[in-house]
XYZ file of N, CA, C and O in Angstrom:
240
model
N -6.667 -3.516 39.429
C -6.585 -4.648 38.521
C -7.374 -4.363 37.231
O -6.926 -4.708 36.155
N -8.502 -3.721 37.379
C -9.314 -3.400 36.216
C -8.602 -2.370 35.332
O -8.722 -2.401 34.107
N -7.851 -1.483 35.957
C -7.092 -0.469 35.225
C -6.060 -1.122 34.306
O -5.880 -0.706 33.155
N -5.410 -2.167 34.767
C -4.409 -2.886 33.961
C -5.083 -3.554 32.772
O -4.570 -3.520 31.650
N -6.247 -4.117 32.993
C -6.998 -4.735 31.899
C -7.402 -3.711 30.853
O -7.324 -3.976 29.646
N -7.821 -2.536 31.295
C -8.192 -1.468 30.379
C -6.981 -1.008 29.564
O -7.075 -0.808 28.348
N -5.843 -0.855 30.213
C -4.619 -0.471 29.505
C -4.226 -1.520 28.468
O -3.822 -1.185 27.354
N -4.345 -2.776 28.832
C -4.030 -3.862 27.908
C -4.968 -3.829 26.702
O -4.535 -3.965 25.554
N -6.244 -3.594 26.943
C -7.228 -3.521 25.867
C -6.904 -2.364 24.918
O -6.913 -2.531 23.693
N -6.607 -1.208 25.457
C -6.271 -0.042 24.636
C -5.007 -0.307 23.838
O -4.914 0.041 22.655
N -4.032 -0.960 24.426
C -2.787 -1.278 23.737
C -3.030 -2.224 22.558
O -2.471 -2.043 21.476
N -3.869 -3.219 22.747
C -4.182 -4.170 21.673
C -4.893 -3.446 20.527
O -4.568 -3.659 19.350
N -5.824 -2.578 20.838
C -6.519 -1.809 19.804
C -5.526 -0.928 19.053
O -5.547 -0.840 17.823
N -4.620 -0.300 19.785
C -3.583 0.529 19.168
C -2.746 -0.301 18.181
O -2.479 0.134 17.061
N -2.342 -1.485 18.571
C -1.531 -2.335 17.693
C -2.287 -2.732 16.435
O -1.714 -2.781 15.348
N -3.574 -3.009 16.579
C -4.375 -3.374 15.410
C -4.458 -2.225 14.408
O -4.299 -2.424 13.205
N -4.708 -1.026 14.901
C -4.780 0.122 14.002
C -3.422 0.442 13.400
O -3.329 0.801 12.229
N -2.378 0.309 14.157
C -1.033 0.576 13.659
C -0.677 -0.412 12.552
O -0.111 -0.038 11.535
N -1.038 -1.662 12.720
C -0.738 -2.687 11.723
C -1.504 -2.422 10.433
O -0.952 -2.555 9.351
N -2.755 -2.033 10.508
C -3.540 -1.750 9.307
C -2.980 -0.559 8.544
O -2.947 -0.559 7.328
N -2.533 0.449 9.225
C -1.947 1.616 8.579
C -0.676 1.272 7.834
O -0.422 1.766 6.739
N 0.140 0.410 8.395
C 1.397 0.020 7.757
C 1.139 -0.738 6.467
O 1.843 -0.564 5.488
N 0.119 -1.580 6.443
C -0.159 -2.345 5.234
C -0.632 -1.440 4.108
O -0.392 -1.713 2.948
N -1.298 -0.336 4.431
C -1.710 0.604 3.405
C -0.510 1.289 2.788
O -0.477 1.530 1.586
N 0.496 1.604 3.577
C 1.708 2.221 3.059
C 2.428 1.287 2.106
O 2.929 1.716 1.082
N 2.468 0.022 2.419
C 3.125 -0.964 1.557
C 2.385 -1.061 0.236
O 2.982 -1.085 -0.829
N 1.077 -1.076 0.277
C 0.272 -1.167 -0.936
C 0.535 0.040 -1.835
O 0.722 -0.108 -3.033
N 0.565 1.221 -1.279
C 0.831 2.427 -2.055
C 2.211 2.364 -2.679
O 2.392 2.724 -3.841
N 3.173 1.879 -1.937
C 4.534 1.749 -2.439
C 4.596 0.767 -3.608
O 5.282 1.013 -4.595
N 3.871 -0.332 -3.508
C 3.867 -1.335 -4.571
C 3.259 -0.774 -5.845
O 3.734 -1.055 -6.947
N 2.198 0.021 -5.717
C 1.575 0.633 -6.887
C 2.539 1.603 -7.556
O 2.678 1.614 -8.774
N 3.242 2.403 -6.753
C 4.211 3.341 -7.318
C 5.319 2.598 -8.035
O 5.753 3.011 -9.113
N 5.805 1.502 -7.455
C 6.858 0.714 -8.091
C 6.379 0.127 -9.417
O 7.096 0.164 -10.414
N 5.172 -0.409 -9.439
C 4.628 -0.997 -10.660
C 4.450 0.065 -11.739
O 4.748 -0.174 -12.916
N 4.000 1.240 -11.353
C 3.826 2.324 -12.312
C 5.178 2.781 -12.864
O 5.305 3.043 -14.063
N 6.185 2.850 -12.020
C 7.525 3.232 -12.474
C 8.076 2.213 -13.471
O 8.689 2.576 -14.472
N 7.848 0.936 -13.207
C 8.307 -0.111 -14.128
C 7.611 0.048 -15.477
O 8.239 -0.050 -16.532
N 6.308 0.312 -15.441
C 5.563 0.500 -16.686
C 6.073 1.720 -17.450
O 6.195 1.683 -18.678
N 6.404 2.796 -16.739
C 6.938 4.002 -17.396
C 8.273 3.707 -18.074
O 8.521 4.158 -19.200
N 9.118 2.954 -17.404
C 10.424 2.612 -17.975
C 10.237 1.738 -19.213
O 10.888 1.965 -20.251
N 9.326 0.779 -19.135
C 9.073 -0.092 -20.290
C 8.522 0.703 -21.470
O 8.885 0.439 -22.623
N 7.677 1.697 -21.177
C 7.153 2.565 -22.238
C 8.287 3.370 -22.861
O 8.383 3.488 -24.094
N 9.144 3.913 -22.025
C 10.267 4.717 -22.523
C 11.225 3.891 -23.376
O 11.786 4.394 -24.352
N 11.404 2.630 -23.029
C 12.294 1.758 -23.797
C 11.644 1.252 -25.082
O 12.308 0.662 -25.921
N 10.335 1.470 -25.216
C 9.630 0.993 -26.401
C 9.188 -0.449 -26.288
O 8.786 -1.057 -27.279
N 9.259 -1.019 -25.097
C 8.858 -2.415 -24.894
C 7.342 -2.579 -24.934
O 6.849 -3.658 -25.256
N 6.606 -1.516 -24.573
C 5.143 -1.562 -24.608
C 4.636 -0.306 -25.315
O 5.319 0.718 -25.364
N 3.435 -0.412 -25.867
C 2.832 0.733 -26.546
C 2.122 1.622 -25.528
O 1.941 1.241 -24.364
N 1.695 2.790 -25.995
C 0.963 3.706 -25.118
C -0.348 3.067 -24.658
O -0.741 3.212 -23.497
N -0.994 2.333 -25.546
C -2.247 1.660 -25.185
C -2.012 0.617 -24.085
O -2.792 0.513 -23.138
N -0.928 -0.133 -24.230
C -0.597 -1.130 -23.204
C -0.269 -0.440 -21.877
O -0.670 -0.913 -20.812
N 0.451 0.688 -21.948
C 0.770 1.444 -20.737
C -0.502 1.910 -20.041
O -0.636 1.784 -18.826
N -1.441 2.460 -20.814
C -2.703 2.932 -20.230
C -3.486 1.780 -19.598
O -4.082 1.938 -18.526
N -3.464 0.615 -20.233
C -4.148 -0.562 -19.675
C -3.508 -0.974 -18.351
O -4.201 -1.246 -17.357
N -2.188 -0.997 -18.318
C -1.465 -1.344 -17.086
C -1.770 -0.326 -15.992
O -2.061 -0.689 -14.856
N -1.732 0.931 -16.355
C -1.980 2.009 -15.397
C -3.382 1.887 -14.793
O -3.561 2.016 -13.569
N -4.368 1.617 -15.626
C -5.749 1.466 -15.114
C -5.876 0.250 -14.203
O -6.595 0.292 -13.213
N -5.163 -0.821 -14.516
C -5.304 -2.040 -13.723
C -4.631 -1.935 -12.348
O -5.062 -2.576 -11.393
N -3.578 -1.116 -12.242
C -2.893 -1.022 -10.951
C -3.388 0.124 -10.096
O -3.111 0.176 -8.915
N -4.101 1.057 -10.663
C -4.618 2.189 -9.886
C -5.946 1.836 -9.340
O -6.588 1.477 -8.756
């Protein structure tokens, strides 16, 4: 019976670590998307280089 409790405890810890890792991947993806949008806006002339650098610093 104690063995089942130990397995359950290890499984819960595993799920917690797995969930935290996934949220980090999402955050990295969001930063890349925001940077890509800023690059496109710079290329289109919608923002200046100074504005691009400010955006880049704020999202990194």
